[in-house]
XYZ file of C-alpha atoms in Angstrom:
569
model
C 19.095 -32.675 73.956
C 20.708 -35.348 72.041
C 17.151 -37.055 71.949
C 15.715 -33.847 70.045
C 18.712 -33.438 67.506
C 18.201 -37.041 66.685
C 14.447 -37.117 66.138
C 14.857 -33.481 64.108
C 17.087 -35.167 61.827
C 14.567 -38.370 61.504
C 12.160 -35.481 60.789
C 13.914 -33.598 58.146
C 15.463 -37.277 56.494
C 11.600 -37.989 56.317
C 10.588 -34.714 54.934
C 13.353 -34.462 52.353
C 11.987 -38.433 50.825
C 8.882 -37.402 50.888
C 9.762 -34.534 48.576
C 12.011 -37.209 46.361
C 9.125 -39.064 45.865
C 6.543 -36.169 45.013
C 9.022 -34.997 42.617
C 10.021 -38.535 41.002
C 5.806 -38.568 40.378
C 5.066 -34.564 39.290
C 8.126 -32.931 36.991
C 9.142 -30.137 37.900
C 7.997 -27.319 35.829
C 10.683 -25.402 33.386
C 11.655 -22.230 34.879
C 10.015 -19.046 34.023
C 13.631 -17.306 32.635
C 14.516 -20.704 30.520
C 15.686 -19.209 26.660
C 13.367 -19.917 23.895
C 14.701 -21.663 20.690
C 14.146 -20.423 17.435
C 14.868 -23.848 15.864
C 11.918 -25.719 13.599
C 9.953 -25.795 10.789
C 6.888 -23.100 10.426
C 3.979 -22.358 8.453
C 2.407 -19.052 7.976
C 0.090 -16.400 6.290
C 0.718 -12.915 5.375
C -1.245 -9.650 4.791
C 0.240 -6.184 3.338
C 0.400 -3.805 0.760
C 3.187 -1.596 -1.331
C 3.856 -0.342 -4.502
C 6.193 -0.611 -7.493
C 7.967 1.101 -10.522
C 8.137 -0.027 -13.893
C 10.421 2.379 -16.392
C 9.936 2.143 -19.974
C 12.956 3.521 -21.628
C 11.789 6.108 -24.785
C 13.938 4.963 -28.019
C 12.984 7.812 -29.746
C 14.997 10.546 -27.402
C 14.555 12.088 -24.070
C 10.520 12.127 -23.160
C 8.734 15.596 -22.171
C 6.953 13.839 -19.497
C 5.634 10.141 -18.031
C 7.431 6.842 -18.414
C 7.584 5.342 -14.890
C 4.409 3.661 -14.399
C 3.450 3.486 -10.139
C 1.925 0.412 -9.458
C 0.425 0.205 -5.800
C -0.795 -3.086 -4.436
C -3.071 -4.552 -2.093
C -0.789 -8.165 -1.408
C -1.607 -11.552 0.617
C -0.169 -15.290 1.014
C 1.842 -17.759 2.694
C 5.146 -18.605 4.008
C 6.737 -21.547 4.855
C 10.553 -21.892 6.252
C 12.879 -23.578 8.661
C 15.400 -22.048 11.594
C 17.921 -23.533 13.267
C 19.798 -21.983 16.027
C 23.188 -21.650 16.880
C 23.801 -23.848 19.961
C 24.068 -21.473 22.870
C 24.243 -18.647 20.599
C 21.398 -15.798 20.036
C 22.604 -16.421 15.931
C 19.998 -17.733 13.825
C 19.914 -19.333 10.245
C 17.073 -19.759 7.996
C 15.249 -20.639 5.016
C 12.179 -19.349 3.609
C 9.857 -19.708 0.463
C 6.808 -17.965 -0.062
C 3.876 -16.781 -2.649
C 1.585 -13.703 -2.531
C -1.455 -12.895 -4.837
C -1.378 -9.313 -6.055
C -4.294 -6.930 -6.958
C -2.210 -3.992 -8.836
C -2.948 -1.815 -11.775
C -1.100 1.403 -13.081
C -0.473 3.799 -16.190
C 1.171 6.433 -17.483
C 2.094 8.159 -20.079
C 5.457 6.618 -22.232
C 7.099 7.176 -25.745
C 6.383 11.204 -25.138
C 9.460 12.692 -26.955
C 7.463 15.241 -29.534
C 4.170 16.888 -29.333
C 3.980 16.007 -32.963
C 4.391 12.301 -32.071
C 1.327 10.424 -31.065
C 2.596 8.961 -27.708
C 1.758 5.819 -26.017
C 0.104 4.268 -22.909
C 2.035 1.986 -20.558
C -0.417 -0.071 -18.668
C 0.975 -2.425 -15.712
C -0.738 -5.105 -13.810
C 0.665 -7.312 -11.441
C -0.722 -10.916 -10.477
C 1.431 -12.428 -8.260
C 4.832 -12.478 -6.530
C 7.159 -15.603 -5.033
C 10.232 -15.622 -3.368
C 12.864 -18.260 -2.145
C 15.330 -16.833 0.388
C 18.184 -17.227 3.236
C 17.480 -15.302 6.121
C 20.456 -14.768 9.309
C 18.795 -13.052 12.417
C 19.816 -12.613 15.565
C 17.611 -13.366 18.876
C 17.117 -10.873 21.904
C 15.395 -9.371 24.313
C 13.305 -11.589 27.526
C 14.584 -14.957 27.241
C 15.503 -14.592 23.543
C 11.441 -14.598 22.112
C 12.346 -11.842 19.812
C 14.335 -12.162 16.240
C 15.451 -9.687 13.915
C 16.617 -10.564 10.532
C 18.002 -9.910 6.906
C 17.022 -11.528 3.884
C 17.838 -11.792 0.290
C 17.544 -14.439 -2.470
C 15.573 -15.244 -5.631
C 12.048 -13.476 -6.571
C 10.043 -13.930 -9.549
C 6.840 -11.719 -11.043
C 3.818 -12.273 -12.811
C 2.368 -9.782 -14.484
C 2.003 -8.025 -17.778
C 3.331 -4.944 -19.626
C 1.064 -3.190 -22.451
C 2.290 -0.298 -24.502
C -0.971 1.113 -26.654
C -0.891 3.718 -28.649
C -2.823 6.683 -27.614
C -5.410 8.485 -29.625
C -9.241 7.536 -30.937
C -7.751 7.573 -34.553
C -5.554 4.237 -33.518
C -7.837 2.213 -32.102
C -7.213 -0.668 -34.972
C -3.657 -0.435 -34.148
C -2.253 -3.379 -31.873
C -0.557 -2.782 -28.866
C 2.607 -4.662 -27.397
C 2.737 -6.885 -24.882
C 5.194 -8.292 -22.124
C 3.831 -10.810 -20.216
C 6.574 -13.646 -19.529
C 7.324 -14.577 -15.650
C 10.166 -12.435 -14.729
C 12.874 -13.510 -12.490
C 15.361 -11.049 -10.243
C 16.547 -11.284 -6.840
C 14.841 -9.610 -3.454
C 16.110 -8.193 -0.066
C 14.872 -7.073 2.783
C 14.430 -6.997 6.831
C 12.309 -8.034 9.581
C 11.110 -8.550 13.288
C 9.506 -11.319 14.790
C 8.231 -11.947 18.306
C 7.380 -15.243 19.660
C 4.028 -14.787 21.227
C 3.521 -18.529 22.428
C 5.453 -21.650 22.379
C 3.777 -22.216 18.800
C 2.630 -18.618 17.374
C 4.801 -16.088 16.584
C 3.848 -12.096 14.472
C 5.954 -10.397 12.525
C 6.544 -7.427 10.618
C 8.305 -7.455 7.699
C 10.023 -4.907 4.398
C 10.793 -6.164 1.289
C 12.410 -4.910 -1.983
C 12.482 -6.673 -5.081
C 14.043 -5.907 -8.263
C 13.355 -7.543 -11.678
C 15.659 -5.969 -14.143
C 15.454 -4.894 -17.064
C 13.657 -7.035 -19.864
C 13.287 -5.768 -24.028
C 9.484 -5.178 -25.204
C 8.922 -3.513 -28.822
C 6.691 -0.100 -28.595
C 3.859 0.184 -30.894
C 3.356 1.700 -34.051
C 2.148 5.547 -33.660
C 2.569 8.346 -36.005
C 4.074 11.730 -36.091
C 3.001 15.195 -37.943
C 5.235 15.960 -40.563
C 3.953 19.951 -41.028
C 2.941 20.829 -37.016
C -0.866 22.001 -36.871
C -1.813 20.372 -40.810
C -3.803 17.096 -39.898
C -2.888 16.440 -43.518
C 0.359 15.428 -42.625
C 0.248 12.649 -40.316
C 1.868 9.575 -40.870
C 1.965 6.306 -39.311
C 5.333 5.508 -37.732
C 6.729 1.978 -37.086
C 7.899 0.355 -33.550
C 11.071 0.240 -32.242
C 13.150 -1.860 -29.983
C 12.953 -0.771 -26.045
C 12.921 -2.135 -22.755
C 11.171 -1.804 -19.357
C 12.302 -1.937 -15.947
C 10.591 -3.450 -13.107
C 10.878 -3.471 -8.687
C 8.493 -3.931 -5.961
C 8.589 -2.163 -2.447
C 6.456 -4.620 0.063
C 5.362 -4.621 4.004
C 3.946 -7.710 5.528
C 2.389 -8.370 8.322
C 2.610 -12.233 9.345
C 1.646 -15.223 11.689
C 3.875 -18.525 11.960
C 2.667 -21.858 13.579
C 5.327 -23.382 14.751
C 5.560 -27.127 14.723
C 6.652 -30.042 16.988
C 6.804 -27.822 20.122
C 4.845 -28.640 23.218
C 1.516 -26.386 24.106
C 2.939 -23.941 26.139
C 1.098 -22.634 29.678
C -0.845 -19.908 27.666
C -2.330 -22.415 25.125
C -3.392 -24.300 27.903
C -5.507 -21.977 29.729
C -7.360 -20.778 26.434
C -4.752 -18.577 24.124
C -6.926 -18.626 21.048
C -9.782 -16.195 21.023
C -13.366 -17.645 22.815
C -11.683 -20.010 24.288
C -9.874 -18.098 27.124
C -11.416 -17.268 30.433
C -11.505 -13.668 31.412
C -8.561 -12.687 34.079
C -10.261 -11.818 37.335
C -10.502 -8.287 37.406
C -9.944 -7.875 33.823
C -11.711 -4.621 32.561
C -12.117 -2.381 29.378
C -9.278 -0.360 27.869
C -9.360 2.953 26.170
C -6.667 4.854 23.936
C -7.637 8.084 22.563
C -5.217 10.263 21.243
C -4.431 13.233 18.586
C -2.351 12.761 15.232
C -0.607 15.188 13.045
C -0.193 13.984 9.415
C 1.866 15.667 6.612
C 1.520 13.830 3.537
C 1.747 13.255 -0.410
C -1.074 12.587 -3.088
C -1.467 11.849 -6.613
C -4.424 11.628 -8.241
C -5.240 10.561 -11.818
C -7.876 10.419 -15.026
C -7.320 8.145 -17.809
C -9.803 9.219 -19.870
C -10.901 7.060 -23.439
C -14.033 7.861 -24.628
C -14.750 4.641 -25.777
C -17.194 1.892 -24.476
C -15.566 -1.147 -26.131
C -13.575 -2.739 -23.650
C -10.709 -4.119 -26.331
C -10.072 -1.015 -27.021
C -9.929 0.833 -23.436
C -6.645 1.185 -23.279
C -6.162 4.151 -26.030
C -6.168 7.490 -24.218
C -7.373 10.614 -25.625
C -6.735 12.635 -22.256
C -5.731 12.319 -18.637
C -5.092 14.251 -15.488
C -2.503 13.969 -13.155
C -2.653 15.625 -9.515
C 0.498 15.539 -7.021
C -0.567 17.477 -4.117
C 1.387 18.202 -0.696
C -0.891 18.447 2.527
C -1.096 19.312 5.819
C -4.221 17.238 8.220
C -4.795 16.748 12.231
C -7.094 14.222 13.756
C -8.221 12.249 16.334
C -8.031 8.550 17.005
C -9.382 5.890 19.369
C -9.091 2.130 20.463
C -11.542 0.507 22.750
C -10.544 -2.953 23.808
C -13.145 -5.340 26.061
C -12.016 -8.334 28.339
C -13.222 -10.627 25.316
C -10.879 -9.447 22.853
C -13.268 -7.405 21.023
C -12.246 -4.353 19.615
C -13.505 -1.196 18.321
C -10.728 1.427 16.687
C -10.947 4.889 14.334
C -9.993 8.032 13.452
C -11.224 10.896 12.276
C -9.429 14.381 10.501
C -9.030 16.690 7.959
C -6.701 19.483 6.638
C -5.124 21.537 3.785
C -3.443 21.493 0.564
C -0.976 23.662 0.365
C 1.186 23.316 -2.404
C 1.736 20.498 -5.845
C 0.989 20.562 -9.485
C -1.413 19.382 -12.125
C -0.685 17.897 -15.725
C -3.911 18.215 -18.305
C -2.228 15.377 -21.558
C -4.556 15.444 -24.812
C -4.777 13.078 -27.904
C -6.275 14.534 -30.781
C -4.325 14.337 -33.714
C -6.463 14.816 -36.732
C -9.189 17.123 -34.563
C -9.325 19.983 -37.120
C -9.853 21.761 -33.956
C -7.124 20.638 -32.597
C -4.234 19.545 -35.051
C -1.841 18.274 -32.052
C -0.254 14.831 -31.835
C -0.153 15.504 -28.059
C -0.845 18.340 -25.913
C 0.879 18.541 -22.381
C 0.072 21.693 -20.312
C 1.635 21.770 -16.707
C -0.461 23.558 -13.760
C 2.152 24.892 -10.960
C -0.100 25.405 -8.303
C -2.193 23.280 -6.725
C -4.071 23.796 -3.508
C -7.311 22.748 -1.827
C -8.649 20.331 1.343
C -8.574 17.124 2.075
C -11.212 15.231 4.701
C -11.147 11.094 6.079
C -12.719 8.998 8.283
C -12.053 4.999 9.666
C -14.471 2.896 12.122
C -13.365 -0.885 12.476
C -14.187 -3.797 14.792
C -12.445 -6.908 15.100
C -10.969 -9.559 17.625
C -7.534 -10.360 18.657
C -6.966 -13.714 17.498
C -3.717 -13.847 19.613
C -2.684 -11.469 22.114
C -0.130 -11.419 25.325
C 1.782 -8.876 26.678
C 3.955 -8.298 24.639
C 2.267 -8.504 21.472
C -0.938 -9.141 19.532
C -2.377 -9.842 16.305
C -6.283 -9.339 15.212
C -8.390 -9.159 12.249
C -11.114 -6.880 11.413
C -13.379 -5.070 8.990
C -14.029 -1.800 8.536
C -15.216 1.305 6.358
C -13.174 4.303 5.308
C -14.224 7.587 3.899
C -11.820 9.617 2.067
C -12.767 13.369 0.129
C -10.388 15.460 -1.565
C -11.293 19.067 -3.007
C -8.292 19.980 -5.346
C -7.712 23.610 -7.469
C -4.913 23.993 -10.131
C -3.872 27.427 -11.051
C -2.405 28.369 -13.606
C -1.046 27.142 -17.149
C 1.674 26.699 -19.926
C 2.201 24.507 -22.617
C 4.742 21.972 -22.175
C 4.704 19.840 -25.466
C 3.802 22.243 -27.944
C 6.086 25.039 -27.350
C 6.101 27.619 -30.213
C 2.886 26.652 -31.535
C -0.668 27.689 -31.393
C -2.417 25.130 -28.799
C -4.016 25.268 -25.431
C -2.021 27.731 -23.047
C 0.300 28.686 -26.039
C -0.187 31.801 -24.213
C 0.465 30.953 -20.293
C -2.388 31.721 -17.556
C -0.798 33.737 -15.349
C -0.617 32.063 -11.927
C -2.772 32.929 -9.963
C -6.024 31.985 -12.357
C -7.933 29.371 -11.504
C -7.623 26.577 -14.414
C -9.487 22.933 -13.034
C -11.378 21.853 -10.242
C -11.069 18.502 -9.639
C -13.285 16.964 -6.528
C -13.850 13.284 -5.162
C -15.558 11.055 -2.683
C -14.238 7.679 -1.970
C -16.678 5.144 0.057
C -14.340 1.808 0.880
C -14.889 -1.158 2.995
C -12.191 -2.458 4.422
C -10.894 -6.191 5.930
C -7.653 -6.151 7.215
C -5.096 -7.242 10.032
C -3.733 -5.412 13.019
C -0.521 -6.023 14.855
C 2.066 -5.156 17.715
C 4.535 -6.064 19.883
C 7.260 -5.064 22.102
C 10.666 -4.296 20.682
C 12.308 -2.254 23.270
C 11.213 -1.641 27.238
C 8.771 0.547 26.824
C 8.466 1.210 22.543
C 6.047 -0.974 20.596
C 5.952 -1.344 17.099
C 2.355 -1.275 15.606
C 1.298 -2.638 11.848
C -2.266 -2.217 10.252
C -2.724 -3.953 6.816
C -6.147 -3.601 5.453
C -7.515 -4.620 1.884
C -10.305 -2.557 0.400
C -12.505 -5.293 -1.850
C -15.196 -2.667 -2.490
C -14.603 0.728 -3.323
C -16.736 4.049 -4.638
C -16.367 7.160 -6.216
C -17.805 10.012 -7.147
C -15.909 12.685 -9.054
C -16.175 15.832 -10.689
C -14.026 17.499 -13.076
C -14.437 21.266 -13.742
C -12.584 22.930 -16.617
C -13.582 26.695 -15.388
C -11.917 28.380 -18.445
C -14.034 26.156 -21.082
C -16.741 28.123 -23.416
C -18.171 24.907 -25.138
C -21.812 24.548 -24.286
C -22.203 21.366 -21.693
C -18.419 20.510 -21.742
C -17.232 22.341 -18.683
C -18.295 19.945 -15.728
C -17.394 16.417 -16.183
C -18.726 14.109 -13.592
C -17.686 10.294 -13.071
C -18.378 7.052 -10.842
C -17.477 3.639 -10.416
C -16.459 1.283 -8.161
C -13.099 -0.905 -7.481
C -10.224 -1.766 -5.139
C -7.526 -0.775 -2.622
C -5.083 -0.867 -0.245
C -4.506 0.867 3.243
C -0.502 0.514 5.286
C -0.375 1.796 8.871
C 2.940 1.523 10.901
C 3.564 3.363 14.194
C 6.841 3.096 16.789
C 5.558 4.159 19.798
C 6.889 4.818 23.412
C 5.644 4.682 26.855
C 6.470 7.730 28.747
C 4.361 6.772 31.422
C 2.094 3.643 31.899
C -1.101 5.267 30.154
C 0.920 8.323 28.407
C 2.676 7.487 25.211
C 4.064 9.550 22.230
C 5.201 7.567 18.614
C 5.680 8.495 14.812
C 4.808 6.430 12.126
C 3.828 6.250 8.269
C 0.655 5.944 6.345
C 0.129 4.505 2.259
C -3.191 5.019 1.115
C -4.034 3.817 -2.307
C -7.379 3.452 -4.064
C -8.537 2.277 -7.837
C -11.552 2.546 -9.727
C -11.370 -0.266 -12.548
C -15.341 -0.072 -13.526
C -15.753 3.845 -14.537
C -18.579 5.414 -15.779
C -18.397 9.320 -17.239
C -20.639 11.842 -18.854
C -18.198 12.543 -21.530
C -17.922 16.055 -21.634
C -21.489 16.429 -21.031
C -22.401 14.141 -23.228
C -25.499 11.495 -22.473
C -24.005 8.764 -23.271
C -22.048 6.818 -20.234
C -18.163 6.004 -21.016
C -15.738 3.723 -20.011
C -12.417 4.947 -18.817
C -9.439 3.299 -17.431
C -8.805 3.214 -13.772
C -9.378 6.396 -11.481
C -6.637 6.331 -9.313
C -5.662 8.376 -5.549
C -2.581 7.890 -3.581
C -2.074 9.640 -0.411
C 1.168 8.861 2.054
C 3.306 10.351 4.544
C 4.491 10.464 7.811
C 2.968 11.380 11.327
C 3.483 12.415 15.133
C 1.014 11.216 17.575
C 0.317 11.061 21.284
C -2.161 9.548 22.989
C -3.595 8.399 26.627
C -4.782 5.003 27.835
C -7.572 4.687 30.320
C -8.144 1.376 31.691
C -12.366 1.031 33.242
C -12.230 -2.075 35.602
C-alpha cells in the first residue's frame, strides 16, 4: 500500500512538471470574462445626415410669414480622439476633434412685414462643419465593451447667408452676403460598442449652435398708394442679424491603435476574409411598419434663366402635410455577409396647409408688392419604395456595421383647399374674397427617382434591445412635378410641369426588442430629405425652359414595427 501511495505521488509530481513546463513554453490564453479598456488613441470615419435653422430677424416689424430658413443635410468625415480610463473604474475621459463635409441648401421667405413691401429671399448653404470636444462616458455591459457618453466643446461653420431681394423688377439690385466662418459651441450624446479588440461602431446626436451674427438686408421698395404701380419706391437696407444651429446623427467606425489582434481578427473578421461557421445558413427578417409622419414641400419659382440672377423670386409654394402610411420590410442576410434589405408602403394625407407667395410689383395686373394667400386644408396620398444590397464590413454578435447602395422611390399626390389672403388684407388681390373650404384650389404632384449609398449599423445595448442606424446619401436624384392651379382662366397657364435632378439625404434609427429569439417588436424615427438644384419648368405654359431654385421635400416621423426572423440552414 505504501508502495502505491508513493509511486502515485511520483506520478502526479511528474504530471504537475510536465504541465510547468508546457505552460512556461505556450501562455496561457486571457480569460474569456477579462474587462476591456477603453484607453488609446483612435481614428475614424463618419456618415449621417440632419438639418438646421437659420433665423433672420425682420428690422422692419413683426413679419406676416417666413424667416427661419430649414436647412437639411446629407453630412460625412472623420474623427480622431484619445480615451483614457479610470483605473479600475467603468469612468472614462476623452478628447475628440473632428471635420464633416456638408451638402445643404435652403430658403425662405424673410423681411415680409407689408404686402406693400417687396420682401426678400434668404438663401442658406452649408459647406462644412468641425468640432473640438471633451467627452466623459461611462463603460458597461459584458466585460465593459460598451460606452456611453456626453460631449460638448467648440464648433465652427462654413457656409454662407444671402438675402436677395425678391421680384423680376430687382434683378440689378445686389444682394447681401454673410459668409465668414462662424464659431459657437456644440453638445451632444452617444453610444459606442467595441466590436473587436481594434474596431469599435457608434451612434451618435449632436447639436450645435452658432449664435447670432449682424448681416445688412438689401435694398427693396415699398408702395406708397396700395394697388398704383406708380408709386413704388426703392427703399434702403437696414441693419439685422441671423441666427444659426445644426441638429446632427452620425453613424461611426474607430480603429483603435496599439492593441493586439484580437481572436476574431485572427480567424478572418474583415469581410472575404473569414471562413464560413460550419453550419452557418441564410437569415430572413420580414416584418410590417406603421409610419405617421410630417412633410414639407416647396417651389421657388424665378422665371429667369440667368444663373446670377436665380436667386430673385417671383413666386413659391410651400406644402406642410401630416400623413398616415403602413408597409412592409425585409432583410435577407447570406453566410458571406451579403445582404439584401427593403421596404415597401404607402398611405394618406390627412390633414396640413399650403402657402401660394407672389412678386409682382409693377404687374398692372397685379399692383402687389407681395401676395401671401394661406390654404388650410391639405390632403392627398403618399407612396415609397427602397431595395439595397451591401456587405457587412464588420459584424459579431453583438453588433455590425455595412455599407451599401441602393435606389429609393418616393411619390406624393397633394390637394389644397381652400383660400384667403394673408398679406393683402383689405385690398383687391387674389382670394380678397376667401374660397370657402372645401374648394379645391392647387394640385401639386411629384415623383422622386434617388440612388442611394449609405451605411447600416447595430448593436446590442440592453439583453435583448438593439439599437439600429441607417445613414444613406442620395448623389443622384429626379423629379418630375406638376403644379395645377384648378381655379386659373388664363389660356395655357393652369398646369405647370417641372424636372430636374439633385441631391439628398435619408436617417433611419430603430430600438428594437427581442420578445422571443426570432419575434421582435421596436419604434424608431425616419428624416427624409430631397433637393432639386438643376430645375427645369414650362413657365406657366410657356415654351421656353426656366431655371428655378431648388425643389425641395421633407418627410419625417416616427414608427412602430414588428417583425419575424427565419433562419434557412
Amino acid at each position: 500500500m505504501r508502495k502505491s501511495i508513493i509511486g502515485l505521488s511520483t506520478a502526479l509530481a511528474a504530471s504537475c512538471g510536465a504541465a510547468q513546463a508546457s505552460d512556461i513554453a505556450r501562455p496561457s490564453p486571457a480569460p474569456l470574462n477579462a474587462a476591456w479598456n477603453w484607453t488609446g488613441f483612435y481614428l475614424g470615419a463618419h456618415l449621417g445626415a440632419g438639418y438646421g435653422t437659420t433665423k433672420v430677424d425682420n428690422p422692419y416689424g413683426p413679419s406676416i410669414y417666413g424667416d427661419t430658413v430649414r436647412v437639411p443635410k446629407a453630412l460625412g468625415g472623420l474623427q480622431a480622439g484619445y480615451n483614457w480610463q479610470l483605473p479600475g473604474s467603468p469612468l472614462v475621459l476623452g478628447v475628440e476633434v473632428d471635420a464633416t463635409a456638408l451638402d445643404a441648401d435652403g430658403t425662405d421667405t424673410c423681411l415680409a412685414y407689408s404686402g406693400h413691401f417687396v420682401s426678400a429671399n434668404c438663401r442658406v448653404r452649408e459647406h462644412a462643419i468641425g468640432t473640438l470636444t471633451g467627452r466623459f462616458g461611462q463603460a458597461f455591459g459584458p466585460q465593459g465593451r460598451s460606452l456611453v457618453y456626453v460631449k460638448g466643446g467648440a464648433a465652427f461653420l462654413v457656409g454662407d447667408l444671402t438675402i436677395t431681394t425678391n421680384a423680376s423688377d430687382y434683378l440689378e439690385q445686389p444682394a447681401t452676403n454673410l459668409n465668414a466662418t462662424r464659431w459657437g459651441w456644440t453638445v451632444g450624446a452617444g453610444i459606442e460598442h467595441a466590436l473587436s479588440s481594434r474596431w469599435a461602431v457608434r451612434a451618435e446626436y449632436d447639436y450645435a449652435n452658432f449664435g447670432t451674427r449682424g448681416i445688412d438686408s438689401p435694398g427693396g421698395g415699398i408702395l406708397q398708394i396700395p394697388g398704383d404701380i406708380t408709386s413704388l419706391q426703392n427703399t434702403l437696407g437696414s441693419p439685422t442679424s441671423a441666427r444659426q444651429d445644426a441638429h446632427l446623427v452620425k453613424l461611426g467606425l474607430n480603429y483603435y491603435f496599439g492593441r493586439p489582434a484580437g481572436a476574431d481578427e485572427a480567424v478572418g473578421f474583415l469581410p472575404f476574409t473569414a471562413p464560413v461557421p460550419s453550419g452557418a445558413g441564410w437569415q430572413v427578417d420580414v416584418g410590417a411598419r406603421y409610419w405617421y409622419s410630417h412633410g414639407r414641400y416647396q417651389n421657388d419659382l424665378t422665371l429667369n434663366t440667368i444663373t446670377a440672377q436665380q436667386n430673385h423670386l417671383v413666386s413659391r409654394l410651400t406644402y406642410e402635410s401630416e400623413g398616415h402610411s403602413g408597409e412592409v420590410f425585409w432583410r435577407i442576410d447570406s453566410p458571406r455577409k451579403l445582404f439584401v434589405k427593403g421596404f415597401a408602403g404607402g398611405g394618406g394625407l390627412v390633414a396640413g396647409k399650403m402657402n401660394d407667395e407672389d412678386w409682382f410689383p409693377t404687374n398692372p395686373d397685379f399692383a402687389a408688392a407681395y401676395s401671401n394667400t394661406s390654404h388650410a386644408k391639405v390632403t392627398g396620398t403618399i407612396a415609397y419604395a427602397t431595395l439595397d444590397a451591401g456587405i457587412d464590413l464588420v459584424s459579431h454578435a453583438s453588433g455590425k456595421l455595412g455599407i451599401f447602395a441602393g435606389y429609393n422611390f418616393y411619390r406624393d399626390r397633394k390637394d389644397s383647399f381652400g383660400c384667403e389672403q394673408i398679406a393683402l388684407v383689405g385690398f383687391a388681390s387674389p382670394c380678397s374674397v376667401a374660397f370657402p373650404p372645401n374648394q379645391i384650389a392647387i394640385t401639386q404632384n411629384e415623383d422622386w427617382h434617388s440612388l442611394r449609398i449609405g451605411a447600416n449599423g447595430s448593436l446590442t445595448v440592453a439583453p435583448g434591445a438593439k439599437l439600429s442606424l441607417d445613414a444613406a446619401y442620395l448623389p443622384y436624384t429626379h423629379i418630375s412635378a406638376l403644379d395645377i392651379h384648378h381655379n386659373r382662366t388664363d389660356v395655357g397657364v393652369k398646369d405647370s410641369p417641372a424636372w430636374g435632378v439633385g441631391q439628398g439625404v435619408q436617417l433611419e434609427a430603430i430600438l428594437s426588442y427581442d420578445v422571443t429569439p426570432n419575434f421582435n417588436v421596436g419604434v424608431g424615427g425616419r428624416y427624409w430629405a430631397m433637393w432639386a438644384t438643376d430645375v427645369e419648368t414650362a413657365g406657366f405654359g410657356s415654351p421656353v425652359p426656366t431655371q428655378l431654385l431648388p425643389i425641395r421635400v421633407e418627410r419625417y416621423g416616427s414608427f412602430l414595427q414588428a417583425s419575424y426572423k427565419f433562419d434557412v440552414k
